[in-house]
Amino acid sequence: MSEVEAAEHRARCLAAPALLIGHSHVHAPVETIRDHALAIDAIAFWVEPGAVVTDELGVRFRPDLAERIGVARPAYSFIGGNAHTVLGLVDHHRPFDFVLPEAPHLPLDPSRELVTAASVHAALAAIDAASTPIFECLVKTAGGPVVQVGPPPPVFVADASHEKYPWSMTPDRPRAFAPPWVRYKVWRLSSRMIEERANRSGVRFLAAPPEGQDEHGFLRDEFRKDVAHANGHYGALVLRALGLMP
């Protein structure tokens, strides 16, 4: 990118009326922004090398990104939200299940080891711990109100023989996905944890849009990108729920 192009890009980003920022789940609305040429700024950590700096001074954003975050406009956080896929997407050598306290009627597999919801919550919190200081840094740096967006629900069908999945990321686990209701309950628990974190910071939480879910709460097939992510059509649902798209 030339100096002129970089300056034009900076001006467009700073002039946008809203900012989306975060980890992989931000890519669904970013896809929508691109396809519809929407004037919305977006920072996706996976394509911004060195976006977050961590050293003896703590956590902060790269200076050019901090400038964009500091503009007086709403900032919509997609920070975190992946803990449920890390913990619950791929099955374990000790397959587990648990009772979700707020929905004890959900199916329970007696062939799997029964663990407590508290232990699953603790495991999710440990996985998501690295994202908490980033979220807190966003709240401190943002020039306008922050809204935390919850992650999309899991898909119902996840067939290991057909899905393209980087199994090298889970070398100590079977090449199989956990059953749908286990994945769903882990997602519910993870979403509640993210909402609680937002509440502690006085940040509004937007749950996954119900229009994107089937009658059981799973991600509808037309909004599926892959086994772990939603697509641009789902991104449009999120942008409409945020009031950023008609």
XYZ file of C-alpha atoms in Angstrom:
246
model
C 0.000 0.000 0.000
C 1.430 3.376 -1.047
C 1.566 6.369 1.291
C -1.393 7.940 -0.524
C -3.423 4.732 -0.303
C -2.527 4.354 3.384
C -3.637 7.924 4.086
C -6.926 7.379 2.245
C -7.508 4.123 4.136
C -6.836 5.852 7.466
C -9.253 8.654 6.608
C -12.005 6.198 5.636
C -11.526 4.202 8.844
C -11.603 7.280 11.087
C -14.663 8.698 9.324
C -16.780 5.543 9.639
C -19.671 5.905 12.119
C -19.034 2.579 13.863
C -16.231 0.111 14.590
C -16.267 -3.683 14.752
C -13.289 -5.323 16.457
C -12.275 -8.774 17.599
C -11.353 -12.361 16.934
C -12.595 -14.808 14.307
C -16.342 -14.272 14.767
C -15.962 -10.705 13.495
C -15.296 -12.116 10.027
C -18.984 -12.864 9.357
C -20.067 -9.200 9.567
C -16.814 -8.103 7.910
C -17.799 -10.291 4.939
C -21.147 -8.484 4.861
C -19.472 -5.076 5.069
C -17.275 -5.972 2.102
C -20.070 -7.442 -0.017
C -22.397 -4.465 0.556
C -19.701 -1.760 0.567
C -20.858 -0.505 3.976
C -19.086 2.441 5.605
C -18.164 0.586 8.797
C -14.644 0.319 10.195
C -13.476 -3.151 11.215
C -10.395 -4.516 12.951
C -9.991 -8.284 12.695
C -7.110 -9.455 14.868
C -6.314 -12.460 12.655
C -5.420 -10.217 9.720
C -3.766 -7.439 11.733
C -0.274 -8.603 12.766
C 0.722 -7.205 16.135
C -2.735 -5.726 16.740
C -2.390 -6.319 20.477
C 0.854 -5.546 22.282
C 1.568 -7.237 25.608
C 4.644 -6.353 27.626
C 5.693 -5.263 31.131
C 3.413 -2.239 30.778
C 0.367 -4.406 30.228
C -1.920 -4.788 27.219
C -2.456 -2.097 24.602
C -3.364 -1.810 20.952
C -1.014 -1.006 18.098
C -0.877 2.815 17.891
C -2.645 3.131 14.522
C -5.416 0.815 15.746
C -5.687 2.654 19.069
C -6.304 5.841 17.073
C -9.241 4.181 15.295
C -10.596 2.706 18.532
C -10.422 6.100 20.229
C -12.781 7.808 17.762
C -16.049 8.974 19.344
C -18.372 6.298 17.916
C -19.802 2.947 19.037
C -17.360 0.041 19.205
C -18.817 -3.435 18.780
C -16.641 -6.084 20.404
C -16.224 -9.596 19.028
C -13.315 -10.179 21.402
C -13.186 -13.737 22.722
C -16.093 -16.027 21.994
C -14.007 -18.965 20.820
C -13.599 -20.797 24.128
C -16.571 -23.062 23.464
C -15.053 -24.281 20.193
C -11.659 -24.852 21.803
C -13.176 -26.854 24.658
C -16.261 -28.419 23.155
C -16.037 -28.748 19.376
C -13.636 -31.677 19.127
C -14.445 -34.618 21.375
C -12.228 -35.712 24.261
C -10.579 -39.033 25.105
C -12.735 -38.835 28.242
C -16.027 -37.812 26.628
C -18.046 -35.634 28.999
C -21.532 -34.245 29.381
C -23.136 -31.991 31.977
C -26.412 -30.488 33.113
C -26.822 -26.860 32.110
C -28.342 -25.220 35.225
C -30.595 -22.825 33.316
C -31.828 -25.595 31.003
C -31.741 -28.912 32.911
C -34.208 -30.441 30.449
C -31.631 -30.563 27.629
C -30.548 -34.061 26.534
C -27.917 -35.829 28.636
C -25.892 -38.751 27.294
C -25.544 -41.422 30.034
C -22.682 -43.089 28.158
C -20.457 -40.063 28.732
C -18.720 -38.974 31.949
C -20.975 -36.603 33.879
C -19.121 -33.510 35.092
C -20.380 -30.386 36.819
C -21.318 -27.199 34.998
C -18.938 -25.390 37.360
C -15.987 -27.446 36.128
C -16.896 -26.719 32.493
C -17.243 -23.018 33.343
C -13.793 -23.062 34.974
C -12.265 -24.709 31.886
C -13.901 -22.132 29.609
C -12.704 -19.278 31.807
C -9.128 -20.594 31.665
C -9.264 -20.753 27.869
C -10.778 -17.286 27.535
C -8.511 -15.667 30.140
C -6.185 -14.213 27.501
C -9.029 -12.268 25.881
C -10.192 -10.568 29.094
C -7.373 -7.972 29.306
C -7.871 -7.229 25.595
C -11.559 -6.592 26.205
C -10.762 -4.418 29.208
C -8.246 -2.487 27.124
C -10.941 -1.886 24.500
C -13.314 -0.521 27.134
C -10.607 1.876 28.376
C -9.469 2.940 24.897
C -12.805 3.298 23.107
C -13.946 6.827 22.372
C -17.616 5.833 22.465
C -19.900 3.178 23.966
C -18.862 -0.477 23.722
C -21.236 -3.340 22.955
C -20.140 -6.971 23.327
C -21.547 -9.299 20.665
C -22.079 -12.937 21.606
C -20.744 -15.748 19.388
C -22.994 -17.624 16.945
C -24.434 -20.943 18.104
C -22.933 -24.246 16.992
C -24.145 -26.158 13.966
C -26.180 -29.304 14.621
C -24.470 -31.569 12.090
C -20.699 -31.800 12.377
C -19.374 -34.772 10.417
C -15.637 -35.324 10.883
C -15.436 -37.283 7.632
C -16.615 -34.293 5.580
C -15.527 -31.175 7.449
C -12.272 -29.418 6.662
C -10.816 -28.991 10.121
C -7.190 -28.440 11.247
C -6.904 -31.616 13.314
C -3.247 -30.800 14.010
C -4.557 -28.202 16.492
C -5.932 -30.998 18.692
C -3.332 -33.788 18.424
C -4.286 -35.259 21.821
C -7.954 -35.766 20.913
C -9.892 -38.154 18.693
C -10.653 -37.088 15.132
C -14.293 -36.667 15.977
C -16.598 -33.831 16.916
C -18.503 -33.822 20.170
C -22.241 -34.587 20.004
C -24.456 -31.618 19.125
C -26.098 -31.177 22.527
C -22.756 -31.176 24.326
C -21.486 -28.504 21.943
C -24.689 -26.532 22.390
C -24.510 -26.575 26.186
C -20.847 -25.563 26.152
C -21.767 -22.665 23.842
C -24.600 -21.580 26.144
C -22.277 -21.614 29.145
C -19.547 -19.762 27.256
C -22.004 -17.118 26.054
C -23.196 -16.559 29.615
C -19.598 -16.149 30.745
C -18.979 -13.496 28.064
C -22.181 -11.713 29.042
C -21.134 -11.696 32.690
C -17.769 -10.185 31.756
C -19.541 -7.470 29.783
C -21.868 -6.763 32.703
C -18.934 -6.343 35.085
C -17.573 -3.615 32.809
C -20.936 -1.917 32.348
C -21.029 -2.983 28.699
C -24.228 -3.958 26.881
C -24.333 -7.534 25.604
C -25.997 -8.564 22.347
C -26.854 -12.267 22.217
C -26.815 -14.275 19.003
C -29.772 -13.181 16.816
C -32.655 -15.659 17.204
C -33.370 -15.425 13.462
C -30.148 -17.329 12.872
C -31.170 -20.281 15.050
C -33.348 -23.288 14.373
C -36.120 -24.445 16.691
C -33.567 -26.064 19.013
C -31.156 -23.126 19.122
C -28.520 -24.402 16.686
C -27.172 -22.309 13.807
C -29.416 -22.674 10.777
C -27.698 -24.273 7.777
C -28.025 -21.217 5.542
C -25.918 -19.208 8.003
C -23.112 -21.758 8.292
C -19.632 -21.047 6.892
C -17.852 -24.023 8.402
C -18.108 -26.217 11.468
C -16.967 -23.394 13.761
C -18.042 -20.149 12.079
C -21.026 -18.341 10.591
C -21.111 -16.742 7.144
C -21.823 -13.297 5.734
C -25.583 -13.881 5.711
C -25.392 -14.356 9.458
C -23.186 -11.274 9.608
C -26.055 -9.328 8.053
C -28.345 -10.499 10.888
C -25.823 -9.207 13.410
C -25.429 -5.865 11.659
C -29.209 -5.428 11.529
C -29.495 -6.288 15.218
C -26.891 -3.588 15.897
C -28.790 -1.078 13.778
C -25.927 -0.823 11.277
C -27.760 -2.219 8.260
C -31.352 -1.824 6.997
